Short mmCIF file of C-alpha atoms and ligand atoms in Angstrom, two decimals:
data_model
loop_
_atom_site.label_atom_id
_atom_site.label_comp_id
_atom_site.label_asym_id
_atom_site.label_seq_id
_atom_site.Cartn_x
_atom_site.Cartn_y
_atom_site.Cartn_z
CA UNK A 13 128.63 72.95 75.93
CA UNK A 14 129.50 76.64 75.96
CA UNK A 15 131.08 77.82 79.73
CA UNK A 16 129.17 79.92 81.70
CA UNK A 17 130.87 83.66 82.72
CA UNK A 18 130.50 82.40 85.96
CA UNK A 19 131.29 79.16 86.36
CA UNK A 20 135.43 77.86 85.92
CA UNK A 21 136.58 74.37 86.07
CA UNK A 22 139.59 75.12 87.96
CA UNK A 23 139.01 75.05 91.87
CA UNK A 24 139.60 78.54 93.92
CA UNK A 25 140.85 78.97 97.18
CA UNK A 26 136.62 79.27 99.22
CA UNK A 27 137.52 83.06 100.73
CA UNK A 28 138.14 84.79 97.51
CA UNK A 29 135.47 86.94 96.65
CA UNK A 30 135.12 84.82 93.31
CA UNK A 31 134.67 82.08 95.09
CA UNK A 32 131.85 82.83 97.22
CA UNK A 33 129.79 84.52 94.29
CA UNK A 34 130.04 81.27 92.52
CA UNK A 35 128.83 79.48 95.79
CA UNK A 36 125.83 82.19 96.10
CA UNK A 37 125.26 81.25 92.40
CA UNK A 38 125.18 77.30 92.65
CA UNK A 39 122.95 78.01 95.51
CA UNK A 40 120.78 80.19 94.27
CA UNK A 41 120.10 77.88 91.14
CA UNK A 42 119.45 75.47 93.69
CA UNK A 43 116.88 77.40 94.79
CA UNK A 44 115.49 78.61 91.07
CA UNK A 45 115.30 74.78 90.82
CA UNK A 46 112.81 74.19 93.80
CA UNK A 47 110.65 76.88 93.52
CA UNK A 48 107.11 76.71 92.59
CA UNK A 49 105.34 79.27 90.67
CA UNK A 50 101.22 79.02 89.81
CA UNK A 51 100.01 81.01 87.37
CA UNK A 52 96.75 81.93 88.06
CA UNK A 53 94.31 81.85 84.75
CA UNK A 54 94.19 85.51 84.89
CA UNK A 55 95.89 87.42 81.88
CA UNK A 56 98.32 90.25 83.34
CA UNK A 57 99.38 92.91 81.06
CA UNK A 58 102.56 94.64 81.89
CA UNK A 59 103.56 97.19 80.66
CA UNK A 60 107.79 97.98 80.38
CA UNK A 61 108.59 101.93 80.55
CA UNK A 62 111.22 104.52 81.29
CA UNK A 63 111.58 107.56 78.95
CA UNK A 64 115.18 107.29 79.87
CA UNK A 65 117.35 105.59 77.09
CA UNK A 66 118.90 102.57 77.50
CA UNK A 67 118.15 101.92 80.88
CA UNK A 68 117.19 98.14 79.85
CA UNK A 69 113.27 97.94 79.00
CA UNK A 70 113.85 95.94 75.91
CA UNK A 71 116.32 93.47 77.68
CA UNK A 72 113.82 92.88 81.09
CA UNK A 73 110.95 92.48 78.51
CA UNK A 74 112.59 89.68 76.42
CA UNK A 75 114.37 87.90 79.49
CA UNK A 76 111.44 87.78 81.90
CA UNK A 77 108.96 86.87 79.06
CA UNK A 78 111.11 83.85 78.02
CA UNK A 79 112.06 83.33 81.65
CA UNK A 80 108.17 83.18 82.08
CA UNK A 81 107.47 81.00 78.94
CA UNK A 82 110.41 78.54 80.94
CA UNK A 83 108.51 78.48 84.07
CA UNK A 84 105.56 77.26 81.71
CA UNK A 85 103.16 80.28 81.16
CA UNK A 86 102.47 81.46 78.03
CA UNK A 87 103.56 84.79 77.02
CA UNK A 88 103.24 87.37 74.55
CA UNK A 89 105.60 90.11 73.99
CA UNK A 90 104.48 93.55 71.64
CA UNK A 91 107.44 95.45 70.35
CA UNK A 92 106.16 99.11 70.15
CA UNK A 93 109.70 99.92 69.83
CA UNK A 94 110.63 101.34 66.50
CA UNK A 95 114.04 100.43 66.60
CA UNK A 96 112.86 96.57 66.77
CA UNK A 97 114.90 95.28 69.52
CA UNK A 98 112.86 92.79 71.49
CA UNK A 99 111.53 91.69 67.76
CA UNK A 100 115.52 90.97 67.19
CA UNK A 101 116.28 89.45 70.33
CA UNK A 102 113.09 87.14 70.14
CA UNK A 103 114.54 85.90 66.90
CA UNK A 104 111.36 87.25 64.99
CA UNK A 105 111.63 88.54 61.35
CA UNK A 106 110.93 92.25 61.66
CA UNK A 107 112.53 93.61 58.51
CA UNK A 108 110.32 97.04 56.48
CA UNK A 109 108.21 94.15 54.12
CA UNK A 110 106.88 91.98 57.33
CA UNK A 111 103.22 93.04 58.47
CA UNK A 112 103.59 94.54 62.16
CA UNK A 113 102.28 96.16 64.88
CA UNK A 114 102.47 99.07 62.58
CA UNK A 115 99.81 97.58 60.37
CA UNK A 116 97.69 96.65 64.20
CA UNK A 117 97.80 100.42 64.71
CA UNK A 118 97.93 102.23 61.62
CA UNK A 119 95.88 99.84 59.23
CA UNK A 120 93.43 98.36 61.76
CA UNK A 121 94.85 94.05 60.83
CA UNK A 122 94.11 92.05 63.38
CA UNK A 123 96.88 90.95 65.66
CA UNK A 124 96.31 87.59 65.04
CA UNK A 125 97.65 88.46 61.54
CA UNK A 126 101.11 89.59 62.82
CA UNK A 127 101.48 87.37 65.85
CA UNK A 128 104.87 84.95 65.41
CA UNK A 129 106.07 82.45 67.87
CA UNK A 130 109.20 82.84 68.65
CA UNK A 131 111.87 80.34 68.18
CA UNK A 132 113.10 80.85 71.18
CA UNK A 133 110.23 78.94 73.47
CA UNK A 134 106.91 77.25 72.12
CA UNK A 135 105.19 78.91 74.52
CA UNK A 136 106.35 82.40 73.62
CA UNK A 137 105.00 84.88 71.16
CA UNK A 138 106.08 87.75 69.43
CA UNK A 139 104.07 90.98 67.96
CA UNK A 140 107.09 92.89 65.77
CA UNK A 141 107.97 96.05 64.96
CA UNK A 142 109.20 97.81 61.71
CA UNK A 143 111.10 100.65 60.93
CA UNK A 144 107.55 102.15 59.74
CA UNK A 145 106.33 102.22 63.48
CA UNK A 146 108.98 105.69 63.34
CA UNK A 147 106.13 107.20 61.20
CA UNK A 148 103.40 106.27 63.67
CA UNK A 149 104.05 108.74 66.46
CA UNK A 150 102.83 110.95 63.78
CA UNK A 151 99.53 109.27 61.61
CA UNK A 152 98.25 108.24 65.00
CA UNK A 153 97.71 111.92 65.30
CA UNK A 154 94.93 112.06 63.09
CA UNK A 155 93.46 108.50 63.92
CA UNK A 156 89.86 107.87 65.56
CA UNK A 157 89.96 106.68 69.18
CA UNK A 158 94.18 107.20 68.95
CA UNK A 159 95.05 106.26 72.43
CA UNK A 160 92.77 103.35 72.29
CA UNK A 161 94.29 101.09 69.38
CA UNK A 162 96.48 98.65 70.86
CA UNK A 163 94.13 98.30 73.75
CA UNK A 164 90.86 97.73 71.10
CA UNK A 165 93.09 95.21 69.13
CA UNK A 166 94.62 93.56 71.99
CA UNK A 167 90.88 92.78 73.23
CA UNK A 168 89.84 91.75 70.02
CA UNK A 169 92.84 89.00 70.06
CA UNK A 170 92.41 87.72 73.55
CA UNK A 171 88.78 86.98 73.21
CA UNK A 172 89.65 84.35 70.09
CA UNK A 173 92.24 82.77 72.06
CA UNK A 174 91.65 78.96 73.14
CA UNK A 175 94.24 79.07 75.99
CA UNK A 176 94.91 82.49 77.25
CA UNK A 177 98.18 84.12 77.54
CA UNK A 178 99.61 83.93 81.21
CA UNK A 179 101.58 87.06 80.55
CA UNK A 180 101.71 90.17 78.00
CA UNK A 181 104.74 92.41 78.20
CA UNK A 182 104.66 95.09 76.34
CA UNK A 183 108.04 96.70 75.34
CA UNK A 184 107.69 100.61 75.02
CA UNK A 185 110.43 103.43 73.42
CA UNK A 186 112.07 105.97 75.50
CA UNK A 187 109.26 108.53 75.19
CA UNK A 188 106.12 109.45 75.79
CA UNK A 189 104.95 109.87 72.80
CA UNK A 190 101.45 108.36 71.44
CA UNK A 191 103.18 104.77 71.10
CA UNK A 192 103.46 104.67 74.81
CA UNK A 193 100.31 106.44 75.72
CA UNK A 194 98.68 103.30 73.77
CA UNK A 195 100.21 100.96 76.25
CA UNK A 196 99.23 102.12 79.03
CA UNK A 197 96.06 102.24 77.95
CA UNK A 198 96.37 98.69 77.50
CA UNK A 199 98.13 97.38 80.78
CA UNK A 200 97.35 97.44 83.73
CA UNK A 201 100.83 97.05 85.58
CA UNK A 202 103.83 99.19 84.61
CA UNK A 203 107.35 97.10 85.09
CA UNK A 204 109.77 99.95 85.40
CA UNK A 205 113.41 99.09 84.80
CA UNK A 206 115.81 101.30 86.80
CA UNK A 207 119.53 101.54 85.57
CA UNK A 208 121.46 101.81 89.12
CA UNK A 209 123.40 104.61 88.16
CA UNK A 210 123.97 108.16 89.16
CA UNK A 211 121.17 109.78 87.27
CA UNK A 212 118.31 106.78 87.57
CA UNK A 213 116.03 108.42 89.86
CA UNK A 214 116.15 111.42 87.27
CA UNK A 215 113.24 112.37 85.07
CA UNK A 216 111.20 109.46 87.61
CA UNK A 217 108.54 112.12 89.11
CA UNK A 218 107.64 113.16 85.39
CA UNK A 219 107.29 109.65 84.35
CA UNK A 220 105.15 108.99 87.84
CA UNK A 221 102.97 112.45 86.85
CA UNK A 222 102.09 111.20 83.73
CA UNK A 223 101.17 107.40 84.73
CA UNK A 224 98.84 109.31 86.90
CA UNK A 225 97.44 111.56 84.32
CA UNK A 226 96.78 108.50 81.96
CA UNK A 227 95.15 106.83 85.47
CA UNK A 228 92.98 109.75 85.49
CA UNK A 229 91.95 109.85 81.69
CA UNK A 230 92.46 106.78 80.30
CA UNK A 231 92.63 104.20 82.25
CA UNK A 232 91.65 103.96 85.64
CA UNK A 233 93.39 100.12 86.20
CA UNK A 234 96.94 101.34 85.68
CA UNK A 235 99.65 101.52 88.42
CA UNK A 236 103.44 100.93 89.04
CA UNK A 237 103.27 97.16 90.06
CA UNK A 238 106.92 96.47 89.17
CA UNK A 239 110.60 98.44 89.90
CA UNK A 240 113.76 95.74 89.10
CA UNK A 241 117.38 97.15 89.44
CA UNK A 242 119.25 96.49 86.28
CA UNK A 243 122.92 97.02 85.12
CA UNK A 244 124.16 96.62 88.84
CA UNK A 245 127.93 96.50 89.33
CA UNK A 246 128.74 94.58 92.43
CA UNK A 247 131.91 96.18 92.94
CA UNK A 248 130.47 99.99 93.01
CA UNK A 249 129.11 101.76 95.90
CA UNK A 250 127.04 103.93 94.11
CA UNK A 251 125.26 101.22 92.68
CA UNK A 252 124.31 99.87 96.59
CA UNK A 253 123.51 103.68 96.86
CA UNK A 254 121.11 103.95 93.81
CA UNK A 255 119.49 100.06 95.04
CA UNK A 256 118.87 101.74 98.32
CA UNK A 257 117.60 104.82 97.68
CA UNK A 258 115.06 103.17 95.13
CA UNK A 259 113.90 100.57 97.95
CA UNK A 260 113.33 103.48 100.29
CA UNK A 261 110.59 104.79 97.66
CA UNK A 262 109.13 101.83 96.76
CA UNK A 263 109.66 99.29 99.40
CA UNK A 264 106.50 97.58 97.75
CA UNK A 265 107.38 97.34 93.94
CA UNK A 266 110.99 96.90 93.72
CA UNK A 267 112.08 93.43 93.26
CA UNK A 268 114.45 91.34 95.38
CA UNK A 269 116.22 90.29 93.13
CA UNK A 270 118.71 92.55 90.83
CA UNK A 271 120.17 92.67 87.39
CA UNK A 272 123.99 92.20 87.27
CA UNK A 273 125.58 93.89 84.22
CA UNK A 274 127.16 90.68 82.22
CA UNK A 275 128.41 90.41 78.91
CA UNK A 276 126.30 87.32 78.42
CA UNK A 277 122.99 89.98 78.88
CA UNK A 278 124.57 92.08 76.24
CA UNK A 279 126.10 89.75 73.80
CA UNK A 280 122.66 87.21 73.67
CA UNK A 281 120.69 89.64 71.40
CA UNK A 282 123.39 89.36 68.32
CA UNK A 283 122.78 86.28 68.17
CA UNK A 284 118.66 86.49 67.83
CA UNK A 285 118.31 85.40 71.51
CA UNK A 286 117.68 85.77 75.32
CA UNK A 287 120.41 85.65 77.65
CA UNK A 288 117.78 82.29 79.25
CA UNK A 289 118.59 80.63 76.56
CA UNK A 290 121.67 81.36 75.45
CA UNK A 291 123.70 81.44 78.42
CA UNK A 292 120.90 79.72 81.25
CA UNK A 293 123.30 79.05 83.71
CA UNK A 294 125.08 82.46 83.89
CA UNK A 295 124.50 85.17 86.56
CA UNK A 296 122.29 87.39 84.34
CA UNK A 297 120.33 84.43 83.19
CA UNK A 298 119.43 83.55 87.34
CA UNK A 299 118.33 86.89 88.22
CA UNK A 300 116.20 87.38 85.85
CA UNK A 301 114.78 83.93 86.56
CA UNK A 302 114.55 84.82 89.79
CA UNK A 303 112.52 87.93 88.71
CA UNK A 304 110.29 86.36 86.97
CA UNK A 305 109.51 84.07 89.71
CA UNK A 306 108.83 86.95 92.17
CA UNK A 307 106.75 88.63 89.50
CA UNK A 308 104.72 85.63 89.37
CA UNK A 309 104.42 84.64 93.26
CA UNK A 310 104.07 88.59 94.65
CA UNK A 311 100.79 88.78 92.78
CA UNK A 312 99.52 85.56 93.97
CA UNK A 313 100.70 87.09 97.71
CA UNK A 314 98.88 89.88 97.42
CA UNK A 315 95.41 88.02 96.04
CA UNK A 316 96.17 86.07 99.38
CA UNK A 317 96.12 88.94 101.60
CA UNK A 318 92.97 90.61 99.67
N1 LIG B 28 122.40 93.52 82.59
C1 LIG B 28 123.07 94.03 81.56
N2 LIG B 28 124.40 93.86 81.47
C2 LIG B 28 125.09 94.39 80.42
N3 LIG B 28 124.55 95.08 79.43
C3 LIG B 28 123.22 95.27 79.46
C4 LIG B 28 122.40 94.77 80.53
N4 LIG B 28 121.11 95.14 80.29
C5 LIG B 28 121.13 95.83 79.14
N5 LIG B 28 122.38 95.92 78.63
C6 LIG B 28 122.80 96.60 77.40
O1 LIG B 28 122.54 97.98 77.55
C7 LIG B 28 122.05 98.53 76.33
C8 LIG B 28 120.66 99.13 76.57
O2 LIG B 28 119.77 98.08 76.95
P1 LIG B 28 118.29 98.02 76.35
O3 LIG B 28 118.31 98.11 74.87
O4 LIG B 28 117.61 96.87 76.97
O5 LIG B 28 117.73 99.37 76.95
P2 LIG B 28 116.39 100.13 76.56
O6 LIG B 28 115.94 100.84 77.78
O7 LIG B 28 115.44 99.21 75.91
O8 LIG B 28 116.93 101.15 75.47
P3 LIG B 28 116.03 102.14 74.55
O9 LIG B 28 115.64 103.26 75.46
O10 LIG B 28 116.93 102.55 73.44
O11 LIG B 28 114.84 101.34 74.09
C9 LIG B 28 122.04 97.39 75.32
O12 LIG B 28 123.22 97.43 74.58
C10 LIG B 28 122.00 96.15 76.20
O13 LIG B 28 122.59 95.04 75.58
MG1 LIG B 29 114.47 99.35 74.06
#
C-alpha cells in the first residue's frame, strides 16, 4: 500500500510540530469516519468560478465531486474548461475525436450522448471537454438563446433520469466569457475557490458585479453559496492573513475547513485521478472530505432554520 505524505512509521517525539499535525490528522479522520451526511433528493447545481488562473477550480470540482460520490450521492461533473482538466483528472477520454460538451453546446446532442462514468467512482459522472470547446467562446456568438444552452440541455437530461443526480459541479475557465455566462445560467450556487495568497481577494468585486448582473438578467436563483480556502501553507502568515480577511467578508459562505497545498493534490491528476482516491488518507484528501461534508450538511442547516 502506497504511504501517505502524512503518515511515517517511525514514532516522533508528541511536541514536535510534526507530531501533533499527524495527531490532528488521525483525529480528524476519526471524525470524517463518524459523520453523517443526508442528501436530500433535491438536485443542487454548483457552479465552480474565479476568473483568476489557477487558483484551483478544476482541482475542488474533481475532489469534492468524488469526495461526494464516496459519501454515496451521485454526482455529475461538466468540464466547460477547454483545456480539459477535470475531464483528465476524472480519467475520462477527452481527446479532439470524442463527442463533448462542445457538441451539447455547439451542435444541440443531447447530454445523455456525451455523459461517461468515470472510473474513478460508480456513482460519478463525467461531461468532457475538447480542445474544440476553444472555438466556442466564439460560434456561441451567433447561436439562438446563447446564454441558455447548457441550462436547456442540462434540463432536458435531468428530466430522463431514473435516479437523480445528488450533485452537479460544474467546472468553469478563468474568464468570463460566454462558456461561463452559460453556467451560471445553469446553477444556482457558485463554489468559489480562493487561492490564500497575496493577490486572492483581487479582481473578487468584478467577479461579485457580474454574478449580480447575471442575477439580474439571467437568472434570478443564482448566489455565492460556497468560498473554500485552497493552496494554504501552514507555515505562512500571510496565508492566516488571506483565511482571515476572507472570513471577515463572508462569515456565511466560507468553509471550515481549508485546502492544504500537498504534492499528493498536485501529483493525483497525472495519473487520471483524484487526490480521494489516489492518496485517501493524506491531508489534502481529508479536507476536502471534510468539505464536502460541510457542503452537504450546511444546506440541510439552513432548510432547518427556514
Ligand atoms: N492543494 C493544492 N496543493 C498543491 N497544488 C495544488 C493544489 N490545488 C491545486 N494545485 C495545483 O495548482 C495548479 C492549478 O490548479 P487548478 O488547475 O485546479 O486551478 P484552476 O483554477 O482550475 O486553473 P485554470 O484557471 O487554469 O482553470 C495545478 O497544477 C494544480 O495541480
Ligand atoms: Mg481549471
Amino acid at each position: 500500500m502506497k504511504q501517505s505524505e502524512a503518515e511515517t512509521s517511525f514514532s516522533l517525539p508528541d511536541d514536535t510540530p510534526l507530531a501533533r499535525e499527524l495527531a490532528d490528522l488521525s483525529a480528524r479522520k476519526r471524525r470524517l469516519a463518524d459523520a453523517s451526511v443526508r442528501f436530500t433528493g433535491q438536485t443542487r447545481v454548483l457552479t465552480v468560478s474565479n476568473q483568476k488562473g489557477g487558483v484551483g477550480k478544476t482541482t475542488t470540482t474533481v475532489n469534492i465531486a468524488a469526495a461526494l460520490a464516496t459519501l454515496g450521492g451521485k454526482v455529475l461533473v461538466i468540464d466547460l474548461d477547454p483545456q480539459g482538466n477535470a475531464s483528465t483528472a476524472l480519467g475520462v477520454p477527452h481527446s479532439a475525436d470524442e463527442n463533448s460538451i462542445y457538441d451539447v453546446l455547439i451542435n444541440d446532442l443531447p447530454i445523455a450522448d456525451v455523459v461517461r462514468q468515470s472510473p474513478e467512482h460508480e456513482n460519478l459522472y463525467c461531461v468532457p471537454s475538447t480542445i474544440h470547446l476553444a472555438g466556442a467562446e466564439i460560434e456561441l456568438v451567433s447561436q439562438v438563446a446563447r446564454e441558455h444552452r447548457l441550462k436547456t440541455a442540462l434540463d432536458a437530461f435531468r428530466d430522463a433520469q431514473d435516479r437523480g443526480f445528488d450533485f452537479i459541479l460544474i467546472d468553469c475557465p478563468p474568464s468570463l466569457g460566454l462558456l461561463t455566462i452559460n453556467a451560471f445560467t445553469a446553477t444556482d450556487e457558485v463554489l468559489l475557490p480562493i487561492q490564500a495568497e497575496y493577490y486572492a481577494l483581487e479582481g473578487l468585486s468584478q467577479l461579485l458585479g457580474n454574478i449580480r448582473m447575471i442575477q439580474k438578467h439571467l437568472n434570478p436563483r443564482i448566489h455565492v453559496s460556497t468560498i473554500l480556502l485552497t493552496m494554504f501553507d501552514v507555515r505562512t502568515r500571510l496565508a492566516q492573513q488571506v483565511a482571515d480577511e476572507v472570513r471577515s467578508h463572508f462569515p456565511n459562505e466560507t468553509l471550515r475547513a481549508v485546502i492544504p497545498r500537498s504534492v499528493r493534490v498536485s501529483e493525483a491528476p497525472s495519473f487520471g485521478q483524484t487526490v480521494i482516491t489516489y492518496d485517501p488518507g493524506s491531508a489534502g484528501a481529508i479536507a476536502y472530505k471534510e468539505a464536502a461534508v460541510e457542503i452537504v450538511n450546511r444546506e440541510n442547516e439552513n432548510e432547518g432554520a427556514a
